[in-house]
PDB file of C-alpha atoms in Angstrom:
ATOM      1  CA  UNK A  23       0.000   0.000   0.000  1.00  0.00           C
ATOM      2  CA  UNK A  24       0.877   3.674   0.012  1.00  0.00           C
ATOM      3  CA  UNK A  25       3.294   5.023   2.597  1.00  0.00           C
ATOM      4  CA  UNK A  26       5.083   8.246   3.476  1.00  0.00           C
ATOM      5  CA  UNK A  27       8.337   8.518   5.408  1.00  0.00           C
ATOM      6  CA  UNK A  28       9.563  11.766   6.960  1.00  0.00           C
ATOM      7  CA  UNK A  29      12.895  12.570   8.483  1.00  0.00           C
ATOM      8  CA  UNK A  30      13.247  11.917  12.171  1.00  0.00           C
ATOM      9  CA  UNK A  31      12.608  14.890  14.395  1.00  0.00           C
ATOM     10  CA  UNK A  32      12.355  17.059  16.296  1.00  0.00           C
ATOM     11  CA  UNK A  33      14.143  19.831  14.416  1.00  0.00           C
ATOM     12  CA  UNK A  34      15.394  22.862  16.323  1.00  0.00           C
ATOM     13  CA  UNK A  35      16.640  25.932  14.462  1.00  0.00           C
ATOM     14  CA  UNK A  36      17.519  29.527  15.131  1.00  0.00           C
ATOM     15  CA  UNK A  37      15.492  32.259  13.488  1.00  0.00           C
ATOM     16  CA  UNK A  38      16.543  32.962   9.869  1.00  0.00           C
ATOM     17  CA  UNK A  39      18.127  29.530   9.470  1.00  0.00           C
ATOM     18  CA  UNK A  40      17.483  27.355   6.408  1.00  0.00           C
ATOM     19  CA  UNK A  41      14.990  24.547   6.809  1.00  0.00           C
ATOM     20  CA  UNK A  42      14.785  21.201   5.065  1.00  0.00           C
ATOM     21  CA  UNK A  43      12.409  18.437   6.093  1.00  0.00           C
ATOM     22  CA  UNK A  44      12.850  15.311   4.030  1.00  0.00           C
ATOM     23  CA  UNK A  45       9.905  13.300   2.763  1.00  0.00           C
ATOM     24  CA  UNK A  46       9.875  10.203   0.584  1.00  0.00           C
ATOM     25  CA  UNK A  47       6.919   8.153  -0.514  1.00  0.00           C
ATOM     26  CA  UNK A  48       5.919   4.765  -1.853  1.00  0.00           C
ATOM     27  CA  UNK A  49       2.863   4.605  -4.084  1.00  0.00           C
ATOM     28  CA  UNK A  50       1.648   3.132  -7.299  1.00  0.00           C
ATOM     29  CA  UNK A  51       0.523   5.361 -10.095  1.00  0.00           C
ATOM     30  CA  UNK A  52       0.755   9.138  -9.898  1.00  0.00           C
ATOM     31  CA  UNK A  53      -0.229  10.425  -6.470  1.00  0.00           C
ATOM     32  CA  UNK A  54      -0.734  14.028  -5.451  1.00  0.00           C
ATOM     33  CA  UNK A  55       1.621  15.183  -2.706  1.00  0.00           C
ATOM     34  CA  UNK A  56       0.928  17.579   0.135  1.00  0.00           C
ATOM     35  CA  UNK A  57       2.488  19.275   3.122  1.00  0.00           C
ATOM     36  CA  UNK A  58       0.185  20.018   6.042  1.00  0.00           C
ATOM     37  CA  UNK A  59       1.063  22.053   9.131  1.00  0.00           C
ATOM     38  CA  UNK A  60      -0.384  21.713  12.624  1.00  0.00           C
ATOM     39  CA  UNK A  61       0.016  24.607  15.041  1.00  0.00           C
ATOM     40  CA  UNK A  62      -0.402  23.926  18.759  1.00  0.00           C
ATOM     41  CA  UNK A  63      -4.008  23.180  19.681  1.00  0.00           C
ATOM     42  CA  UNK A  64      -5.236  23.368  16.107  1.00  0.00           C
ATOM     43  CA  UNK A  65      -6.166  21.036  13.279  1.00  0.00           C
ATOM     44  CA  UNK A  66      -4.103  20.373  10.195  1.00  0.00           C
ATOM     45  CA  UNK A  67      -3.888  23.074   7.560  1.00  0.00           C
ATOM     46  CA  UNK A  68      -2.795  22.628   3.984  1.00  0.00           C
ATOM     47  CA  UNK A  69       0.552  24.333   3.453  1.00  0.00           C
ATOM     48  CA  UNK A  70       1.243  23.430  -0.168  1.00  0.00           C
ATOM     49  CA  UNK A  71       0.651  20.750  -2.762  1.00  0.00           C
ATOM     50  CA  UNK A  72       1.876  19.350  -6.069  1.00  0.00           C
ATOM     51  CA  UNK A  73      -0.124  17.138  -8.361  1.00  0.00           C
ATOM     52  CA  UNK A  74       2.382  15.887 -10.918  1.00  0.00           C
ATOM     53  CA  UNK A  75       6.072  15.247 -11.414  1.00  0.00           C
ATOM     54  CA  UNK A  76       8.339  18.329 -11.375  1.00  0.00           C
ATOM     55  CA  UNK A  77       5.568  20.547 -10.008  1.00  0.00           C
ATOM     56  CA  UNK A  78       6.691  22.927  -7.301  1.00  0.00           C
ATOM     57  CA  UNK A  79       4.275  23.814  -4.553  1.00  0.00           C
ATOM     58  CA  UNK A  80       4.881  27.013  -2.609  1.00  0.00           C
ATOM     59  CA  UNK A  81       3.222  29.035   0.141  1.00  0.00           C
ATOM     60  CA  UNK A  82       4.361  31.411   2.897  1.00  0.00           C
ATOM     61  CA  UNK A  83       7.995  31.060   1.813  1.00  0.00           C
ATOM     62  CA  UNK A  84       7.890  27.260   1.934  1.00  0.00           C
ATOM     63  CA  UNK A  85       8.582  25.225  -1.194  1.00  0.00           C
ATOM     64  CA  UNK A  86       8.570  21.568  -2.199  1.00  0.00           C
ATOM     65  CA  UNK A  87       9.209  19.938  -5.571  1.00  0.00           C
ATOM     66  CA  UNK A  88       7.598  16.679  -6.678  1.00  0.00           C
ATOM     67  CA  UNK A  89      10.495  14.425  -7.685  1.00  0.00           C
ATOM     68  CA  UNK A  90       9.232  11.233  -9.215  1.00  0.00           C
ATOM     69  CA  UNK A  91      12.692   9.849  -9.959  1.00  0.00           C
ATOM     70  CA  UNK A  92      13.621   9.946  -6.267  1.00  0.00           C
ATOM     71  CA  UNK A  93      10.021   9.602  -4.962  1.00  0.00           C
ATOM     72  CA  UNK A  94      10.584  12.645  -2.781  1.00  0.00           C
ATOM     73  CA  UNK A  95       8.828  15.855  -1.780  1.00  0.00           C
ATOM     74  CA  UNK A  96      11.207  17.649   0.558  1.00  0.00           C
ATOM     75  CA  UNK A  97      10.010  20.810   2.295  1.00  0.00           C
ATOM     76  CA  UNK A  98      12.331  23.836   2.313  1.00  0.00           C
ATOM     77  CA  UNK A  99      12.301  27.385   3.579  1.00  0.00           C
ATOM     78  CA  UNK A 100      15.142  29.822   3.214  1.00  0.00           C
ATOM     79  CA  UNK A 101      14.678  31.743   6.456  1.00  0.00           C
ATOM     80  CA  UNK A 102      12.471  30.395   9.235  1.00  0.00           C
ATOM     81  CA  UNK A 103      10.656  32.493  11.818  1.00  0.00           C
ATOM     82  CA  UNK A 104       9.590  31.741  15.369  1.00  0.00           C
ATOM     83  CA  UNK A 105       6.009  31.643  14.087  1.00  0.00           C
ATOM     84  CA  UNK A 106       6.898  28.650  11.884  1.00  0.00           C
ATOM     85  CA  UNK A 107       7.197  26.465  14.980  1.00  0.00           C
ATOM     86  CA  UNK A 108       4.682  23.667  14.413  1.00  0.00           C
ATOM     87  CA  UNK A 109       4.366  20.033  13.368  1.00  0.00           C
ATOM     88  CA  UNK A 110       4.758  19.406   9.638  1.00  0.00           C
ATOM     89  CA  UNK A 111       3.182  16.420   7.900  1.00  0.00           C
ATOM     90  CA  UNK A 112       3.943  15.129   4.447  1.00  0.00           C
ATOM     91  CA  UNK A 113       1.031  13.310   2.812  1.00  0.00           C
ATOM     92  CA  UNK A 114      -0.086  11.707  -0.419  1.00  0.00           C
ATOM     93  CA  UNK A 115      -3.363  10.850  -2.095  1.00  0.00           C
ATOM     94  CA  UNK A 116      -4.171   8.882  -5.205  1.00  0.00           C
ATOM     95  CA  UNK A 117      -1.697   6.057  -5.195  1.00  0.00           C
ATOM     96  CA  UNK A 118      -3.680   2.933  -4.491  1.00  0.00           C
ATOM     97  CA  UNK A 119      -6.500   5.059  -3.137  1.00  0.00           C
ATOM     98  CA  UNK A 120      -7.991   8.234  -4.529  1.00  0.00           C
ATOM     99  CA  UNK A 121     -10.183   8.577  -1.510  1.00  0.00           C
ATOM    100  CA  UNK A 122      -7.889   9.337   1.380  1.00  0.00           C
ATOM    101  CA  UNK A 123      -4.719  11.063   2.501  1.00  0.00           C
ATOM    102  CA  UNK A 124      -1.870   8.951   3.823  1.00  0.00           C
ATOM    103  CA  UNK A 125       0.320  10.874   6.253  1.00  0.00           C
ATOM    104  CA  UNK A 126       3.917  10.636   7.311  1.00  0.00           C
ATOM    105  CA  UNK A 127       4.719  10.554  10.992  1.00  0.00           C
ATOM    106  CA  UNK A 128       5.151  14.319  11.326  1.00  0.00           C
ATOM    107  CA  UNK A 129       8.191  16.438  12.142  1.00  0.00           C
ATOM    108  CA  UNK A 130       8.193  18.833  15.071  1.00  0.00           C
ATOM    109  CA  UNK A 131       9.904  22.118  14.222  1.00  0.00           C
ATOM    110  CA  UNK A 132      10.945  24.538  16.943  1.00  0.00           C
ATOM    111  CA  UNK A 133      12.447  27.888  15.973  1.00  0.00           C
ATOM    112  CA  UNK A 134      14.249  29.936  18.630  1.00  0.00           C
ATOM    113  CA  UNK A 135      14.722  33.710  18.464  1.00  0.00           C
TER     114      UNK A 135
ATOM    115  CA  UNK B   6     -13.289  31.481   5.124  1.00  0.00           C
ATOM    116  CA  UNK B   7     -15.571  28.495   5.739  1.00  0.00           C
ATOM    117  CA  UNK B   8     -14.258  25.969   8.192  1.00  0.00           C
ATOM    118  CA  UNK B   9     -14.925  22.534   9.593  1.00  0.00           C
ATOM    119  CA  UNK B  10     -16.212  22.642  13.161  1.00  0.00           C
ATOM    120  CA  UNK B  11     -16.044  19.839  15.682  1.00  0.00           C
ATOM    121  CA  UNK B  12     -17.766  19.377  19.027  1.00  0.00           C
ATOM    122  CA  UNK B  13     -16.963  18.815  21.780  1.00  0.00           C
ATOM    123  CA  UNK B  14     -13.354  19.919  21.921  1.00  0.00           C
ATOM    124  CA  UNK B  15     -12.694  17.487  24.750  1.00  0.00           C
ATOM    125  CA  UNK B  16     -14.649  14.388  25.775  1.00  0.00           C
ATOM    126  CA  UNK B  17     -13.919  12.256  28.799  1.00  0.00           C
ATOM    127  CA  UNK B  18     -15.678   8.915  29.054  1.00  0.00           C
ATOM    128  CA  UNK B  19     -15.417   5.672  30.958  1.00  0.00           C
ATOM    129  CA  UNK B  20     -14.329   2.471  29.316  1.00  0.00           C
ATOM    130  CA  UNK B  21     -17.281   0.632  27.781  1.00  0.00           C
ATOM    131  CA  UNK B  22     -19.377   3.744  27.266  1.00  0.00           C
ATOM    132  CA  UNK B  23     -20.613   4.984  23.911  1.00  0.00           C
ATOM    133  CA  UNK B  24     -19.443   8.314  22.554  1.00  0.00           C
ATOM    134  CA  UNK B  25     -20.548  10.378  19.591  1.00  0.00           C
ATOM    135  CA  UNK B  26     -18.191  12.890  18.083  1.00  0.00           C
ATOM    136  CA  UNK B  27     -19.784  15.574  15.971  1.00  0.00           C
ATOM    137  CA  UNK B  28     -18.612  17.500  12.959  1.00  0.00           C
ATOM    138  CA  UNK B  29     -20.057  20.116  10.664  1.00  0.00           C
ATOM    139  CA  UNK B  30     -18.206  19.963   7.344  1.00  0.00           C
ATOM    140  CA  UNK B  31     -17.922  22.845   4.915  1.00  0.00           C
ATOM    141  CA  UNK B  32     -21.307  23.238   3.298  1.00  0.00           C
ATOM    142  CA  UNK B  33     -20.483  22.637  -0.376  1.00  0.00           C
ATOM    143  CA  UNK B  34     -18.118  19.734   0.280  1.00  0.00           C
ATOM    144  CA  UNK B  35     -19.111  16.241  -0.778  1.00  0.00           C
ATOM    145  CA  UNK B  36     -16.428  14.042   0.802  1.00  0.00           C
ATOM    146  CA  UNK B  37     -16.048  13.529   4.532  1.00  0.00           C
ATOM    147  CA  UNK B  38     -13.390  11.851   6.613  1.00  0.00           C
ATOM    148  CA  UNK B  39     -12.410  10.879  10.117  1.00  0.00           C
ATOM    149  CA  UNK B  40      -8.792  10.618  11.202  1.00  0.00           C
ATOM    150  CA  UNK B  41      -7.249  10.067  14.589  1.00  0.00           C
ATOM    151  CA  UNK B  42      -3.952  11.002  16.152  1.00  0.00           C
ATOM    152  CA  UNK B  43      -2.747   9.188  19.225  1.00  0.00           C
ATOM    153  CA  UNK B  44      -0.498  11.467  21.257  1.00  0.00           C
ATOM    154  CA  UNK B  45       2.902  11.807  19.634  1.00  0.00           C
ATOM    155  CA  UNK B  46       2.061   9.456  16.784  1.00  0.00           C
ATOM    156  CA  UNK B  47       1.080   9.815  13.181  1.00  0.00           C
ATOM    157  CA  UNK B  48      -2.285  10.872  11.833  1.00  0.00           C
ATOM    158  CA  UNK B  49      -4.211   7.709  10.950  1.00  0.00           C
ATOM    159  CA  UNK B  50      -7.051   7.366   8.487  1.00  0.00           C
ATOM    160  CA  UNK B  51     -10.255   5.865   9.857  1.00  0.00           C
ATOM    161  CA  UNK B  52     -12.966   6.256   7.241  1.00  0.00           C
ATOM    162  CA  UNK B  53     -14.138   8.241   4.252  1.00  0.00           C
ATOM    163  CA  UNK B  54     -17.749   8.919   3.338  1.00  0.00           C
ATOM    164  CA  UNK B  55     -19.331   9.987   0.080  1.00  0.00           C
ATOM    165  CA  UNK B  56     -22.846   9.965  -1.304  1.00  0.00           C
ATOM    166  CA  UNK B  57     -24.261   8.786   2.020  1.00  0.00           C
ATOM    167  CA  UNK B  58     -22.125   5.722   2.303  1.00  0.00           C
ATOM    168  CA  UNK B  59     -18.693   4.645   3.437  1.00  0.00           C
ATOM    169  CA  UNK B  60     -16.302   4.729   0.493  1.00  0.00           C
ATOM    170  CA  UNK B  61     -13.231   3.431   2.287  1.00  0.00           C
ATOM    171  CA  UNK B  62     -12.253   2.378   5.810  1.00  0.00           C
ATOM    172  CA  UNK B  63      -9.100   1.288   7.554  1.00  0.00           C
ATOM    173  CA  UNK B  64      -8.402  -1.756   9.699  1.00  0.00           C
ATOM    174  CA  UNK B  65      -8.837   0.470  12.752  1.00  0.00           C
ATOM    175  CA  UNK B  66     -12.457   1.126  11.802  1.00  0.00           C
ATOM    176  CA  UNK B  67     -13.913  -2.095  13.167  1.00  0.00           C
ATOM    177  CA  UNK B  68     -17.460  -2.939  14.262  1.00  0.00           C
ATOM    178  CA  UNK B  69     -17.162  -0.636  17.270  1.00  0.00           C
ATOM    179  CA  UNK B  70     -17.121   2.375  14.964  1.00  0.00           C
ATOM    180  CA  UNK B  71     -19.853   3.822  12.799  1.00  0.00           C
ATOM    181  CA  UNK B  72     -20.420   7.046  10.911  1.00  0.00           C
ATOM    182  CA  UNK B  73     -23.560   8.833   9.984  1.00  0.00           C
ATOM    183  CA  UNK B  74     -24.733  11.939   8.207  1.00  0.00           C
ATOM    184  CA  UNK B  75     -28.072  12.347   9.948  1.00  0.00           C
ATOM    185  CA  UNK B  76     -29.050  15.569   8.198  1.00  0.00           C
ATOM    186  CA  UNK B  77     -27.678  17.924   5.597  1.00  0.00           C
ATOM    187  CA  UNK B  78     -25.007  19.423   7.796  1.00  0.00           C
ATOM    188  CA  UNK B  79     -23.705  17.061  10.487  1.00  0.00           C
ATOM    189  CA  UNK B  80     -21.302  14.156  10.186  1.00  0.00           C
ATOM    190  CA  UNK B  81     -20.841  11.981  13.264  1.00  0.00           C
ATOM    191  CA  UNK B  82     -18.486   9.285  14.470  1.00  0.00           C
ATOM    192  CA  UNK B  83     -19.832   6.849  17.040  1.00  0.00           C
ATOM    193  CA  UNK B  84     -17.735   4.521  19.143  1.00  0.00           C
ATOM    194  CA  UNK B  85     -20.060   1.963  20.701  1.00  0.00           C
ATOM    195  CA  UNK B  86     -17.982   0.595  23.546  1.00  0.00           C
ATOM    196  CA  UNK B  87     -14.877   2.641  24.166  1.00  0.00           C
ATOM    197  CA  UNK B  88     -11.545   1.103  25.091  1.00  0.00           C
ATOM    198  CA  UNK B  89      -8.552   2.724  26.747  1.00  0.00           C
ATOM    199  CA  UNK B  90      -6.672   2.568  23.447  1.00  0.00           C
ATOM    200  CA  UNK B  91      -9.352   4.711  21.797  1.00  0.00           C
ATOM    201  CA  UNK B  92      -7.934   7.714  23.664  1.00  0.00           C
ATOM    202  CA  UNK B  93      -6.727  10.044  20.921  1.00  0.00           C
ATOM    203  CA  UNK B  94      -7.415  13.255  19.079  1.00  0.00           C
ATOM    204  CA  UNK B  95     -10.093  12.689  16.451  1.00  0.00           C
ATOM    205  CA  UNK B  96     -10.129  14.947  13.412  1.00  0.00           C
ATOM    206  CA  UNK B  97     -12.962  15.409  10.997  1.00  0.00           C
ATOM    207  CA  UNK B  98     -12.194  16.641   7.494  1.00  0.00           C
ATOM    208  CA  UNK B  99     -14.063  17.444   4.322  1.00  0.00           C
ATOM    209  CA  UNK B 100     -13.169  18.096   0.713  1.00  0.00           C
ATOM    210  CA  UNK B 101     -15.014  19.363  -2.323  1.00  0.00           C
ATOM    211  CA  UNK B 102     -13.735  16.566  -4.551  1.00  0.00           C
ATOM    212  CA  UNK B 103     -11.818  13.369  -3.867  1.00  0.00           C
ATOM    213  CA  UNK B 104      -8.629  13.549  -1.803  1.00  0.00           C
ATOM    214  CA  UNK B 105      -6.540  13.119  -4.967  1.00  0.00           C
ATOM    215  CA  UNK B 106      -8.053  16.213  -6.544  1.00  0.00           C
ATOM    216  CA  UNK B 107      -8.762  18.685  -3.772  1.00  0.00           C
ATOM    217  CA  UNK B 108      -7.265  19.444  -0.379  1.00  0.00           C
ATOM    218  CA  UNK B 109      -8.833  18.224   2.832  1.00  0.00           C
ATOM    219  CA  UNK B 110      -9.989  20.844   5.319  1.00  0.00           C
ATOM    220  CA  UNK B 111      -9.635  19.713   8.908  1.00  0.00           C
ATOM    221  CA  UNK B 112     -11.442  20.696  12.066  1.00  0.00           C
ATOM    222  CA  UNK B 113      -9.573  21.462  15.278  1.00  0.00           C
ATOM    223  CA  UNK B 114     -10.292  18.022  16.640  1.00  0.00           C
ATOM    224  CA  UNK B 115     -11.972  16.359  19.609  1.00  0.00           C
ATOM    225  CA  UNK B 116      -9.663  15.041  22.285  1.00  0.00           C
ATOM    226  CA  UNK B 117     -11.175  11.794  23.559  1.00  0.00           C
ATOM    227  CA  UNK B 118      -9.960  10.501  26.900  1.00  0.00           C
ATOM    228  CA  UNK B 119     -11.118   7.057  27.962  1.00  0.00           C
ATOM    229  CA  UNK B 120     -10.626   6.271  31.663  1.00  0.00           C
TER     230      UNK B 120
END
């Protein structure tokens, strides 16, 4: 079945540092890929998405490129802020199932001033 | 911006009791989901619902669980006889089209504590 693997966390950075959170996936067919973010006490919010190979999703300074050859969708941001502290989830839909999202295990990001 | 709302935000129940978690999806959305997140663990799919029937369910979603859309706005998850291991955060979500083709919008969750 479909699966998503994220880098082990937690990740702790200083403000303005560069962020990379690795994500790789296993799926048949051509899934859509997503990054969701969960702020403390809240539900999951869509951060960005990409629906086909070589697409780049971007939002709020975050970017991720759909790499089919490496089955990856790594999240990057050039300069993180304290307000980016949250849990980040990589997810896919449409591999073996069009009807659900499959999530990675989540990566806790803490940004210090 | 329209949002998914869930009630209650926190539910405490005794083992063996029935609980109903409630959700109001976004009004023009056609696909509905329940997920759960056990503390510190990944977000797990429970069930998806479309056209008034379950379209997909996971192994977690056994006979103790059921979902219902009793009217045009609510979407509920019932756990008939709760177990300690059912303690988790339960998230409702909805989407306009299938998960492959449109993003899921999540509520803020109901924290279920089974004692």
